[in-house]
N, CA and C of each residue as an Amber inpcrd file, in Angstrom:
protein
   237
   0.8340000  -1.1660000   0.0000000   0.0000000   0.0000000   0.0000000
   0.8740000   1.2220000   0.0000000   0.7190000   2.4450000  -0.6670000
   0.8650000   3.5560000  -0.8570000   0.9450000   4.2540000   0.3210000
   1.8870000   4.7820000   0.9280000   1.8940000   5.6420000   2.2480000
   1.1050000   7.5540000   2.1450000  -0.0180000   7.2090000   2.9410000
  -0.3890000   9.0020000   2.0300000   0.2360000   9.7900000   2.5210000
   0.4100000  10.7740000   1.4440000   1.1710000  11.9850000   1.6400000
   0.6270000  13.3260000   2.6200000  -0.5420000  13.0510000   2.6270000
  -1.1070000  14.4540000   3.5750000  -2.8290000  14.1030000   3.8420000
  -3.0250000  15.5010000   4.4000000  -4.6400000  14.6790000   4.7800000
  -4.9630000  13.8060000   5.3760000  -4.4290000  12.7030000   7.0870000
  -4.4660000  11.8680000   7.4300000  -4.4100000  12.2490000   9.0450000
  -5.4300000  11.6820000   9.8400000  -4.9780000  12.0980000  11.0660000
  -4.9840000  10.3800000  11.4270000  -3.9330000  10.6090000  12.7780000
  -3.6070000   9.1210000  12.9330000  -4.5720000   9.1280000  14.6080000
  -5.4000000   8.2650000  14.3750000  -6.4940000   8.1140000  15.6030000
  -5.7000000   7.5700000  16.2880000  -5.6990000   7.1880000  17.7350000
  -5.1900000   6.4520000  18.6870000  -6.6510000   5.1560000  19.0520000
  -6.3400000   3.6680000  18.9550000  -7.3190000   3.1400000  19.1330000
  -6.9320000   2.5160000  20.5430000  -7.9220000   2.0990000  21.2880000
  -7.3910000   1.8590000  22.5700000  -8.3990000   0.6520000  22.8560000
  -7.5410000  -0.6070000  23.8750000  -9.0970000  -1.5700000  24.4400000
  -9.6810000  -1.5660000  24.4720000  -9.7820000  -0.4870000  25.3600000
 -11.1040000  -0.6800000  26.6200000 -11.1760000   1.2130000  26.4770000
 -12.7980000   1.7300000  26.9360000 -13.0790000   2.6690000  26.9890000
 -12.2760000   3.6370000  27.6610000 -11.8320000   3.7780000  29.0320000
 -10.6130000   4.3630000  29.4080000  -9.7920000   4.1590000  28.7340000
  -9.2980000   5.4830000  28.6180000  -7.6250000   5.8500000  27.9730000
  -6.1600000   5.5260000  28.6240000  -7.0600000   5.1320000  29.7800000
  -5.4040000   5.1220000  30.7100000  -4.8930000   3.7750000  30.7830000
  -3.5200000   3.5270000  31.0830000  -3.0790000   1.8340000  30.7850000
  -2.0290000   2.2950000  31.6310000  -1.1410000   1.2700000  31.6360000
   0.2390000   1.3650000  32.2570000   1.4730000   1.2190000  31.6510000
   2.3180000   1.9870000  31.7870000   3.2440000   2.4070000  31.0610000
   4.3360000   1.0630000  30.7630000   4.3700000   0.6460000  30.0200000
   5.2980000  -0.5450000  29.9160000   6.8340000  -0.5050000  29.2330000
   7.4750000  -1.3540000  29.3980000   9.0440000  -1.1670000  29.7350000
   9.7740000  -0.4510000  28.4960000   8.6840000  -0.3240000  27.2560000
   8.8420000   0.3260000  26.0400000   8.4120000   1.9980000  25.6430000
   8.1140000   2.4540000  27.2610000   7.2660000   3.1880000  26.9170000
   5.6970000   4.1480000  26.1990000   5.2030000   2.4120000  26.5840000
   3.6560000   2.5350000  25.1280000   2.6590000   2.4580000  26.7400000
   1.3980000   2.9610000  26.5260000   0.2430000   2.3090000  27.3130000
   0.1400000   1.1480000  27.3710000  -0.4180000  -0.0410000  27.7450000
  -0.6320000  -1.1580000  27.6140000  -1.8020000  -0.9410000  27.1390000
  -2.9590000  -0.3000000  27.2940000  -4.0350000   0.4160000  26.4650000
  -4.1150000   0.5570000  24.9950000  -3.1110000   0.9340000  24.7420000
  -2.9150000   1.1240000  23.4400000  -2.6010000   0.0830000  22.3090000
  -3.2840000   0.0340000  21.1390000  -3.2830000  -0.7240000  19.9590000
  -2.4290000  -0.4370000  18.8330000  -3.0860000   0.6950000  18.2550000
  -2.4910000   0.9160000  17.4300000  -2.9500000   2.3680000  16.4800000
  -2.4720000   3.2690000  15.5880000  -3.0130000   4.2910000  14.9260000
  -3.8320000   3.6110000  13.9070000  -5.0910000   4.5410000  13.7070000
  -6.0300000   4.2070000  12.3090000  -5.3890000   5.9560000  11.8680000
  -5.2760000   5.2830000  10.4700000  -5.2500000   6.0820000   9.8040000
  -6.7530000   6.7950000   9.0480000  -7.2760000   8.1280000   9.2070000
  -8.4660000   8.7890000   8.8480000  -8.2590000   9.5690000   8.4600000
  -8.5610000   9.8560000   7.2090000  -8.6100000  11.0900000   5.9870000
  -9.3270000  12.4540000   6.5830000  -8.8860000  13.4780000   6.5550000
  -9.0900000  14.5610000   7.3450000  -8.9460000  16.0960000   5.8460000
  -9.9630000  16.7380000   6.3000000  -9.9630000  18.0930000   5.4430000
  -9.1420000  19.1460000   6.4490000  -8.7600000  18.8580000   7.4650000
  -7.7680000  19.5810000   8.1190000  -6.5900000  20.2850000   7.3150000
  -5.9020000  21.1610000   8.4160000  -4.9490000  21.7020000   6.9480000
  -3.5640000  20.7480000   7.7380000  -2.8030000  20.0450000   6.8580000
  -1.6280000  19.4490000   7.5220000  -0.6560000  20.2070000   7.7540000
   0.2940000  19.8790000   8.8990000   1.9040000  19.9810000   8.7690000
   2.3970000  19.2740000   8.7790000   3.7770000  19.6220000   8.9130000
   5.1630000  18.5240000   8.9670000   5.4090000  18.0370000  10.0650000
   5.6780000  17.3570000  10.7590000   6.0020000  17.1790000  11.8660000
   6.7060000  15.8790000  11.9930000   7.5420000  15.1240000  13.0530000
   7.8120000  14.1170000  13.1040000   7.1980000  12.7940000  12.6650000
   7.8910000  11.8280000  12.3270000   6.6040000  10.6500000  12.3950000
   6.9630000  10.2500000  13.3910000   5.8340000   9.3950000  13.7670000
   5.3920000   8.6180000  15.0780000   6.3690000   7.1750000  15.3060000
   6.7770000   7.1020000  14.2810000   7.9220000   5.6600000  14.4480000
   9.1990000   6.0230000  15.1710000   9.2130000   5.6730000  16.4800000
  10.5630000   6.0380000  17.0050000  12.1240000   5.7620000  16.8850000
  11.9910000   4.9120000  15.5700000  13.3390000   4.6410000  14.8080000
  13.7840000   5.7050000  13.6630000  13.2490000   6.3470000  13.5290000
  13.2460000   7.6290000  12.4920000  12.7440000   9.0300000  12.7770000
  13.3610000  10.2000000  12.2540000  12.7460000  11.6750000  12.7240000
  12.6370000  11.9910000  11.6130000  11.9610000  11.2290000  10.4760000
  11.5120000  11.0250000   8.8890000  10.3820000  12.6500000   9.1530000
  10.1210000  13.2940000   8.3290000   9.2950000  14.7350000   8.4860000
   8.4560000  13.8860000   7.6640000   6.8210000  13.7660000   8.2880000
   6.0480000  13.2360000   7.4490000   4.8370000  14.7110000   7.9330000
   3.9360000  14.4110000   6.5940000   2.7530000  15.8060000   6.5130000
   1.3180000  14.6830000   7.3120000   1.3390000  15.3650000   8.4720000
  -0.1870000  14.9760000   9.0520000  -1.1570000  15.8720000   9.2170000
  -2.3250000  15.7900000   9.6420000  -3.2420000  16.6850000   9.8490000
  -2.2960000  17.2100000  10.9430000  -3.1650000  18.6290000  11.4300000
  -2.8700000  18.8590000  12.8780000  -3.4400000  18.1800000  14.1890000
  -2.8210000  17.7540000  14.5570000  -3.5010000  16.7450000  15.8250000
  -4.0910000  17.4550000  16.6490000  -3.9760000  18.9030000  16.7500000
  -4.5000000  19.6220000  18.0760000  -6.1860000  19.4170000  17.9120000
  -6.4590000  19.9590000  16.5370000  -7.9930000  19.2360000  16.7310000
  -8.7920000  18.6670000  16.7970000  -8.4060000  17.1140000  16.7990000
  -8.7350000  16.4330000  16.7130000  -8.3060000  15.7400000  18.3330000
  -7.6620000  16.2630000  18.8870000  -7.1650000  16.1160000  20.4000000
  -8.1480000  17.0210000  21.2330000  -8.6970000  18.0640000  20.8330000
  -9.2550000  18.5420000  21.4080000 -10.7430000  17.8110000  21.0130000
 -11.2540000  17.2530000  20.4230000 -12.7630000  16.8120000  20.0000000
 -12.6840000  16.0420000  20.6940000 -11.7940000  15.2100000  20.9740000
 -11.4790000  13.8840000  22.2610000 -11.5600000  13.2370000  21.2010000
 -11.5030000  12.9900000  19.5300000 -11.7680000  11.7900000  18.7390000
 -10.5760000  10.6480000  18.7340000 -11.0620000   9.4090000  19.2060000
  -9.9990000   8.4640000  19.2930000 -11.1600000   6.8120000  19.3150000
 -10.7340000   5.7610000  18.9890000 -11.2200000   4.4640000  18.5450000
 -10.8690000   3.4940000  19.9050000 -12.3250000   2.8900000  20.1860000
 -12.1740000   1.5480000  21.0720000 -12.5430000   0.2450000  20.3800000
 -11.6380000  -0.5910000  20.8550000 -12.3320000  -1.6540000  20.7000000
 -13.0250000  -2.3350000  21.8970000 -13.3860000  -2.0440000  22.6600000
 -14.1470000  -2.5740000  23.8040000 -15.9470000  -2.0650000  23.0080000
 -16.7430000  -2.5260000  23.6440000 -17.9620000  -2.2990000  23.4600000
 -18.5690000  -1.7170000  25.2970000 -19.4180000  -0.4820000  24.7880000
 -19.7820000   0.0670000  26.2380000 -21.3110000  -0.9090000  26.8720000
 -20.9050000  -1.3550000  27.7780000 -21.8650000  -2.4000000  28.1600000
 -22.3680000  -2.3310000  29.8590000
């Protein structure tokens, strides 16, 4: 697959409905899964990528707004 070039905000998907997990010896949540990638009319910048083996300048949306909407993915079901 084609890596996109811009227009992409990277969701954070998480377990369980809480966001919070515990910090594990890698530094990740244990909470945490993985980014979905979601096509966004946002305006992008440059910024780091998220892979901590590289300081590769990749174009993402701006995360601030989408941080501020609280938008982020569970896989738990609210029950």
């Amino acid at each position: 697959r084609e890596q996109p070039q811009k227009g992409i905000y990277r969701c954070p998907v998480y377990k369980i409905l809480t966001r919070t997990g515990t910090l594990s010896t890698t530094g990740h949540s244990t909470n945490f899964v993985f980014w979905l990638e979601i096509p966004s009319n946002k305006n992008s910048i440059f910024r780091n990528s998220l892979v901590s083996e590289t300081n590769a300048q990749i174009a993402l949306v701006d995360q601030s707004y989408w941080i501020k909407a609280g938008a982020a993915c569970f896989c738990a079901l609210k029950y």
